[in-house]
Amino acid sequence: MRKNSIVLGAVAGIASGALGQSASLSIVASQTVVDSTVTTSITLAVYGDADLGTHITGAWFGLSATGGEGVVDDMVLSSVAPWGALGEDDFGHAGDGNYNGVSMGQVVFPPFLPADPASALGSGPVLLANLRVTIAEGSLGLIDWSLVGSSNYHVVLETFASHPAHEGNYWQFAYPDFGSTSVRVVPAPSGLALFGLGVLIVGRRRCV
């Protein structure tokens, strides 16, 4: 079911494109080094920010991964920010750490439906969603994740601003810079470090 189409339809008629503004989507991993013999699940948190508007009212994004083959068993959308749940749509894991897309949004119609305070811009990046990644037990590799525009929508960030001087409210579309993150997966990293140190010592002895 495409709940987000209802939200977008309610806003589309009064939205205007924004030019010359900056916006960004960023991604933060709960762990950047994972011992796959102990940890089999991490979280990727996605944030949005913009210097246009006062609140984020919608977001659409996917994830592209390299190095996930044999390392990422599964990915699921564990949560979206509560303010964006009305427009939530989940297009699922595409395999190997790639994610097809996530959409979210809220209906804002002042003064009857004000923007949720948790979506306010100006105090740092706004949390959009969390994705839970299942790591294959005992796996080894370096996964590079990059945020990308969702294949389902061209617009990837929507913001709202109230402009009393212009006698109205404005919804603006932003085309953000996309962030990335890397996660190194190793079985027992302390053990591998000791192994590497042993190899180094042996190598030095042979050179003496």
PDB file of C-alpha atoms in Angstrom:
ATOM      1  CA  MET A   1       0.000   0.000   0.000  1.00  0.00           C
ATOM      2  CA  ARG A   2       1.396   3.382  -0.957  1.00  0.00           C
ATOM      3  CA  LYS A   3       0.451   5.553   2.031  1.00  0.00           C
ATOM      4  CA  ASN A   4       3.049   8.116   1.014  1.00  0.00           C
ATOM      5  CA  SER A   5       1.138   8.895  -2.181  1.00  0.00           C
ATOM      6  CA  ILE A   6      -1.652  10.359  -0.035  1.00  0.00           C
ATOM      7  CA  VAL A   7       0.809  12.633   1.761  1.00  0.00           C
ATOM      8  CA  LEU A   8       2.513  13.724  -1.437  1.00  0.00           C
ATOM      9  CA  GLY A   9      -0.773  14.358  -3.149  1.00  0.00           C
ATOM     10  CA  ALA A  10      -1.895  16.644  -0.348  1.00  0.00           C
ATOM     11  CA  VAL A  11       1.274  18.694  -0.630  1.00  0.00           C
ATOM     12  CA  ALA A  12       2.108  18.602  -4.335  1.00  0.00           C
ATOM     13  CA  GLY A  13      -0.304  21.344  -5.332  1.00  0.00           C
ATOM     14  CA  ILE A  14       1.329  23.904  -3.065  1.00  0.00           C
ATOM     15  CA  ALA A  15       4.973  22.885  -3.328  1.00  0.00           C
ATOM     16  CA  SER A  16       7.565  24.930  -5.124  1.00  0.00           C
ATOM     17  CA  GLY A  17      11.056  23.969  -6.269  1.00  0.00           C
ATOM     18  CA  ALA A  18      14.007  25.417  -4.392  1.00  0.00           C
ATOM     19  CA  LEU A  19      17.111  26.559  -6.209  1.00  0.00           C
ATOM     20  CA  GLY A  20      20.450  27.708  -4.861  1.00  0.00           C
ATOM     21  CA  GLN A  21      19.932  26.072  -1.467  1.00  0.00           C
ATOM     22  CA  SER A  22      21.905  23.313   0.200  1.00  0.00           C
ATOM     23  CA  ALA A  23      20.749  20.131   1.868  1.00  0.00           C
ATOM     24  CA  SER A  24      22.300  16.847   2.922  1.00  0.00           C
ATOM     25  CA  LEU A  25      21.522  13.278   3.874  1.00  0.00           C
ATOM     26  CA  SER A  26      24.006  11.558   6.181  1.00  0.00           C
ATOM     27  CA  ILE A  27      24.383   8.046   7.540  1.00  0.00           C
ATOM     28  CA  VAL A  28      25.869   6.959  10.872  1.00  0.00           C
ATOM     29  CA  ALA A  29      26.705   3.362  11.795  1.00  0.00           C
ATOM     30  CA  SER A  30      26.266   2.213  15.388  1.00  0.00           C
ATOM     31  CA  GLN A  31      29.642   0.439  15.019  1.00  0.00           C
ATOM     32  CA  THR A  32      32.408   1.027  12.491  1.00  0.00           C
ATOM     33  CA  VAL A  33      34.359  -2.106  13.457  1.00  0.00           C
ATOM     34  CA  VAL A  34      32.358  -5.275  14.081  1.00  0.00           C
ATOM     35  CA  ASP A  35      33.546  -8.561  15.582  1.00  0.00           C
ATOM     36  CA  SER A  36      31.375 -10.948  13.589  1.00  0.00           C
ATOM     37  CA  THR A  37      31.930 -13.770  16.082  1.00  0.00           C
ATOM     38  CA  VAL A  38      30.139 -11.698  18.739  1.00  0.00           C
ATOM     39  CA  THR A  39      27.973  -9.079  17.000  1.00  0.00           C
ATOM     40  CA  THR A  40      25.499 -10.024  14.290  1.00  0.00           C
ATOM     41  CA  SER A  41      23.434  -6.835  14.150  1.00  0.00           C
ATOM     42  CA  ILE A  42      24.224  -3.138  13.732  1.00  0.00           C
ATOM     43  CA  THR A  43      22.119  -0.048  13.052  1.00  0.00           C
ATOM     44  CA  LEU A  44      22.465   2.508  10.277  1.00  0.00           C
ATOM     45  CA  ALA A  45      20.857   5.833  11.233  1.00  0.00           C
ATOM     46  CA  VAL A  46      19.918   8.235   8.430  1.00  0.00           C
ATOM     47  CA  TYR A  47      19.740  12.002   9.058  1.00  0.00           C
ATOM     48  CA  GLY A  48      18.576  14.944   6.988  1.00  0.00           C
ATOM     49  CA  ASP A  49      19.544  18.611   7.102  1.00  0.00           C
ATOM     50  CA  ALA A  50      18.904  21.703   5.001  1.00  0.00           C
ATOM     51  CA  ASP A  51      19.358  25.453   5.070  1.00  0.00           C
ATOM     52  CA  LEU A  52      15.964  26.035   3.494  1.00  0.00           C
ATOM     53  CA  GLY A  53      12.736  25.897   5.418  1.00  0.00           C
ATOM     54  CA  THR A  54      12.010  25.353   9.076  1.00  0.00           C
ATOM     55  CA  HIS A  55      11.039  21.661   9.115  1.00  0.00           C
ATOM     56  CA  ILE A  56      11.566  18.487   7.093  1.00  0.00           C
ATOM     57  CA  THR A  57       8.235  17.235   5.837  1.00  0.00           C
ATOM     58  CA  GLY A  58       9.293  14.368   3.581  1.00  0.00           C
ATOM     59  CA  ALA A  59      12.259  12.230   2.590  1.00  0.00           C
ATOM     60  CA  TRP A  60      12.960   9.536   0.010  1.00  0.00           C
ATOM     61  CA  PHE A  61      16.249   7.629  -0.131  1.00  0.00           C
ATOM     62  CA  GLY A  62      17.922   4.289  -0.829  1.00  0.00           C
ATOM     63  CA  LEU A  63      21.300   2.767   0.039  1.00  0.00           C
ATOM     64  CA  SER A  64      24.002   1.449  -2.267  1.00  0.00           C
ATOM     65  CA  ALA A  65      26.613  -0.925  -0.840  1.00  0.00           C
ATOM     66  CA  THR A  66      29.927  -2.344  -1.957  1.00  0.00           C
ATOM     67  CA  GLY A  67      31.586  -5.208  -0.131  1.00  0.00           C
ATOM     68  CA  GLY A  68      28.359  -6.581   1.313  1.00  0.00           C
ATOM     69  CA  GLU A  69      28.426  -9.890  -0.521  1.00  0.00           C
ATOM     70  CA  GLY A  70      28.693 -12.733   1.978  1.00  0.00           C
ATOM     71  CA  VAL A  71      28.815 -10.254   4.859  1.00  0.00           C
ATOM     72  CA  VAL A  72      25.316  -8.732   4.990  1.00  0.00           C
ATOM     73  CA  ASP A  73      22.652 -11.381   5.520  1.00  0.00           C
ATOM     74  CA  ASP A  74      19.686  -9.012   5.708  1.00  0.00           C
ATOM     75  CA  MET A  75      18.550  -5.413   6.173  1.00  0.00           C
ATOM     76  CA  VAL A  76      15.219  -4.156   7.481  1.00  0.00           C
ATOM     77  CA  LEU A  77      13.732  -0.749   8.161  1.00  0.00           C
ATOM     78  CA  SER A  78      13.503  -0.908  11.946  1.00  0.00           C
ATOM     79  CA  SER A  79      11.902   2.529  12.406  1.00  0.00           C
ATOM     80  CA  VAL A  80      11.214   5.909  10.874  1.00  0.00           C
ATOM     81  CA  ALA A  81      10.904   9.098  12.891  1.00  0.00           C
ATOM     82  CA  PRO A  82       7.396   9.155  14.425  1.00  0.00           C
ATOM     83  CA  TRP A  83       6.551  12.417  12.671  1.00  0.00           C
ATOM     84  CA  GLY A  84       7.103  10.765   9.272  1.00  0.00           C
ATOM     85  CA  ALA A  85       5.170   7.570   9.898  1.00  0.00           C
ATOM     86  CA  LEU A  86       2.054   8.696   8.016  1.00  0.00           C
ATOM     87  CA  GLY A  87       3.987   8.707   4.760  1.00  0.00           C
ATOM     88  CA  GLU A  88       6.088   5.629   5.530  1.00  0.00           C
ATOM     89  CA  ASP A  89       6.756   3.191   2.733  1.00  0.00           C
ATOM     90  CA  ASP A  90       9.428   0.504   2.715  1.00  0.00           C
ATOM     91  CA  PHE A  91      10.732  -0.975  -0.544  1.00  0.00           C
ATOM     92  CA  GLY A  92      12.968  -3.531   1.137  1.00  0.00           C
ATOM     93  CA  HIS A  93      16.421  -5.024   0.999  1.00  0.00           C
ATOM     94  CA  ALA A  94      17.819  -5.652  -2.486  1.00  0.00           C
ATOM     95  CA  GLY A  95      20.526  -8.027  -1.220  1.00  0.00           C
ATOM     96  CA  ASP A  96      24.189  -7.641  -0.204  1.00  0.00           C
ATOM     97  CA  GLY A  97      23.511  -4.478   1.783  1.00  0.00           C
ATOM     98  CA  ASN A  98      21.721  -2.563  -0.986  1.00  0.00           C
ATOM     99  CA  TYR A  99      18.364  -1.065  -0.020  1.00  0.00           C
ATOM    100  CA  ASN A 100      15.678  -0.319  -2.598  1.00  0.00           C
ATOM    101  CA  GLY A 101      14.223   2.698  -0.863  1.00  0.00           C
ATOM    102  CA  VAL A 102      12.441   4.297   2.070  1.00  0.00           C
ATOM    103  CA  SER A 103       9.904   7.098   1.974  1.00  0.00           C
ATOM    104  CA  MET A 104       8.405   9.048   4.848  1.00  0.00           C
ATOM    105  CA  GLY A 105       6.444  12.237   5.367  1.00  0.00           C
ATOM    106  CA  GLN A 106       4.011  14.301   7.376  1.00  0.00           C
ATOM    107  CA  VAL A 107       1.036  16.468   6.472  1.00  0.00           C
ATOM    108  CA  VAL A 108       1.487  20.105   7.462  1.00  0.00           C
ATOM    109  CA  PHE A 109      -1.377  22.555   7.134  1.00  0.00           C
ATOM    110  CA  PRO A 110      -0.957  25.527   9.507  1.00  0.00           C
ATOM    111  CA  PRO A 111      -2.479  26.522  11.776  1.00  0.00           C
ATOM    112  CA  PHE A 112      -4.613  23.381  12.013  1.00  0.00           C
ATOM    113  CA  LEU A 113      -1.818  20.858  11.413  1.00  0.00           C
ATOM    114  CA  PRO A 114       1.521  22.395  12.456  1.00  0.00           C
ATOM    115  CA  ALA A 115       4.835  20.740  11.682  1.00  0.00           C
ATOM    116  CA  ASP A 116       6.059  18.318  14.331  1.00  0.00           C
ATOM    117  CA  PRO A 117       8.735  19.951  16.541  1.00  0.00           C
ATOM    118  CA  ALA A 118      10.945  16.849  16.168  1.00  0.00           C
ATOM    119  CA  SER A 119      11.274  17.606  12.446  1.00  0.00           C
ATOM    120  CA  ALA A 120      12.562  21.149  13.040  1.00  0.00           C
ATOM    121  CA  LEU A 121      15.693  22.332  11.245  1.00  0.00           C
ATOM    122  CA  GLY A 122      18.301  24.638  12.694  1.00  0.00           C
ATOM    123  CA  SER A 123      19.619  22.549  15.593  1.00  0.00           C
ATOM    124  CA  GLY A 124      21.620  19.983  13.652  1.00  0.00           C
ATOM    125  CA  PRO A 125      20.684  17.004  11.471  1.00  0.00           C
ATOM    126  CA  VAL A 126      17.202  15.537  11.954  1.00  0.00           C
ATOM    127  CA  LEU A 127      16.857  11.775  12.460  1.00  0.00           C
ATOM    128  CA  LEU A 128      14.844  10.249   9.620  1.00  0.00           C
ATOM    129  CA  ALA A 129      15.101   6.485   9.995  1.00  0.00           C
ATOM    130  CA  ASN A 130      16.998   3.521  11.386  1.00  0.00           C
ATOM    131  CA  LEU A 131      17.869   0.374   9.435  1.00  0.00           C
ATOM    132  CA  ARG A 132      18.952  -2.829  11.148  1.00  0.00           C
ATOM    133  CA  VAL A 133      21.703  -4.779   9.380  1.00  0.00           C
ATOM    134  CA  THR A 134      22.237  -8.483  10.045  1.00  0.00           C
ATOM    135  CA  ILE A 135      25.903  -9.455   9.746  1.00  0.00           C
ATOM    136  CA  ALA A 136      26.833 -13.021   8.756  1.00  0.00           C
ATOM    137  CA  GLU A 137      28.433 -14.786  11.710  1.00  0.00           C
ATOM    138  CA  GLY A 138      32.196 -15.182  11.303  1.00  0.00           C
ATOM    139  CA  SER A 139      32.269 -13.097   8.106  1.00  0.00           C
ATOM    140  CA  LEU A 140      35.091 -10.804   7.035  1.00  0.00           C
ATOM    141  CA  GLY A 141      35.043  -7.688   4.851  1.00  0.00           C
ATOM    142  CA  LEU A 142      34.755  -3.926   4.439  1.00  0.00           C
ATOM    143  CA  ILE A 143      31.290  -2.589   3.603  1.00  0.00           C
ATOM    144  CA  ASP A 144      30.930   0.882   2.104  1.00  0.00           C
ATOM    145  CA  TRP A 145      27.409   2.304   2.223  1.00  0.00           C
ATOM    146  CA  SER A 146      26.316   5.382   0.275  1.00  0.00           C
ATOM    147  CA  LEU A 147      22.948   7.084   0.383  1.00  0.00           C
ATOM    148  CA  VAL A 148      21.281   7.461  -3.007  1.00  0.00           C
ATOM    149  CA  GLY A 149      18.031   8.821  -4.325  1.00  0.00           C
ATOM    150  CA  SER A 150      15.203   6.339  -4.196  1.00  0.00           C
ATOM    151  CA  SER A 151      14.443   4.789  -7.554  1.00  0.00           C
ATOM    152  CA  ASN A 152      10.783   5.458  -6.856  1.00  0.00           C
ATOM    153  CA  TYR A 153      11.041   9.260  -6.518  1.00  0.00           C
ATOM    154  CA  HIS A 154      13.236  11.967  -8.007  1.00  0.00           C
ATOM    155  CA  VAL A 155      12.660  14.380  -5.124  1.00  0.00           C
ATOM    156  CA  VAL A 156      14.565  13.201  -2.083  1.00  0.00           C
ATOM    157  CA  LEU A 157      13.977  15.841   0.593  1.00  0.00           C
ATOM    158  CA  GLU A 158      11.039  18.153   1.196  1.00  0.00           C
ATOM    159  CA  THR A 159      11.004  21.042   3.636  1.00  0.00           C
ATOM    160  CA  PHE A 160       8.381  23.424   4.937  1.00  0.00           C
ATOM    161  CA  ALA A 161       8.699  27.116   5.726  1.00  0.00           C
ATOM    162  CA  SER A 162       6.234  29.679   6.958  1.00  0.00           C
ATOM    163  CA  HIS A 163       6.635  33.082   5.328  1.00  0.00           C
ATOM    164  CA  PRO A 164       4.119  35.528   6.863  1.00  0.00           C
ATOM    165  CA  ALA A 165       5.581  38.387   4.826  1.00  0.00           C
ATOM    166  CA  HIS A 166       4.536  36.538   1.680  1.00  0.00           C
ATOM    167  CA  GLU A 167       1.116  35.727   3.110  1.00  0.00           C
ATOM    168  CA  GLY A 168       1.553  32.009   2.897  1.00  0.00           C
ATOM    169  CA  ASN A 169       3.437  28.829   3.649  1.00  0.00           C
ATOM    170  CA  TYR A 170       5.853  27.129   1.302  1.00  0.00           C
ATOM    171  CA  TRP A 171       6.926  23.562   0.659  1.00  0.00           C
ATOM    172  CA  GLN A 172      10.266  23.262  -1.079  1.00  0.00           C
ATOM    173  CA  PHE A 173      12.030  20.368  -2.765  1.00  0.00           C
ATOM    174  CA  ALA A 174      15.713  19.840  -2.010  1.00  0.00           C
ATOM    175  CA  TYR A 175      18.263  17.748  -3.862  1.00  0.00           C
ATOM    176  CA  PRO A 176      20.816  16.969  -1.149  1.00  0.00           C
ATOM    177  CA  ASP A 177      24.404  15.886  -1.027  1.00  0.00           C
ATOM    178  CA  PHE A 178      24.559  12.188  -0.151  1.00  0.00           C
ATOM    179  CA  GLY A 179      26.682  10.928   2.731  1.00  0.00           C
ATOM    180  CA  SER A 180      28.386   7.575   3.194  1.00  0.00           C
ATOM    181  CA  THR A 181      29.874   5.373   5.894  1.00  0.00           C
ATOM    182  CA  SER A 182      32.166   2.349   6.112  1.00  0.00           C
ATOM    183  CA  VAL A 183      31.972  -0.660   8.423  1.00  0.00           C
ATOM    184  CA  ARG A 184      34.828  -3.124   8.798  1.00  0.00           C
ATOM    185  CA  VAL A 185      33.734  -6.656   9.725  1.00  0.00           C
ATOM    186  CA  VAL A 186      36.326  -9.006  11.189  1.00  0.00           C
ATOM    187  CA  PRO A 187      36.099 -12.212  13.216  1.00  0.00           C
ATOM    188  CA  ALA A 188      37.600 -11.462  16.664  1.00  0.00           C
ATOM    189  CA  PRO A 189      39.541  -8.277  15.821  1.00  0.00           C
ATOM    190  CA  SER A 190      41.777  -8.582  18.902  1.00  0.00           C
ATOM    191  CA  GLY A 191      42.761 -12.091  17.795  1.00  0.00           C
ATOM    192  CA  LEU A 192      43.554 -10.860  14.306  1.00  0.00           C
ATOM    193  CA  ALA A 193      45.642  -8.045  15.765  1.00  0.00           C
ATOM    194  CA  LEU A 194      47.691 -10.534  17.813  1.00  0.00           C
ATOM    195  CA  PHE A 195      48.079 -12.714  14.734  1.00  0.00           C
ATOM    196  CA  GLY A 196      49.356  -9.748  12.751  1.00  0.00           C
ATOM    197  CA  LEU A 197      51.804  -8.843  15.521  1.00  0.00           C
ATOM    198  CA  GLY A 198      53.098 -12.450  15.591  1.00  0.00           C
ATOM    199  CA  VAL A 199      53.673 -12.424  11.840  1.00  0.00           C
ATOM    200  CA  LEU A 200      55.549  -9.140  12.162  1.00  0.00           C
ATOM    201  CA  ILE A 201      57.800 -10.516  14.925  1.00  0.00           C
ATOM    202  CA  VAL A 202      58.548 -13.703  12.975  1.00  0.00           C
ATOM    203  CA  GLY A 203      59.348 -11.646   9.886  1.00  0.00           C
ATOM    204  CA  ARG A 204      61.786  -9.489  11.822  1.00  0.00           C
ATOM    205  CA  ARG A 205      63.523 -12.518  13.329  1.00  0.00           C
ATOM    206  CA  ARG A 206      64.027 -13.998   9.877  1.00  0.00           C
ATOM    207  CA  CYS A 207      65.628 -10.794   8.714  1.00  0.00           C
ATOM    208  CA  VAL A 208      68.144 -10.789  11.582  1.00  0.00           C
TER     209      VAL A 208
END
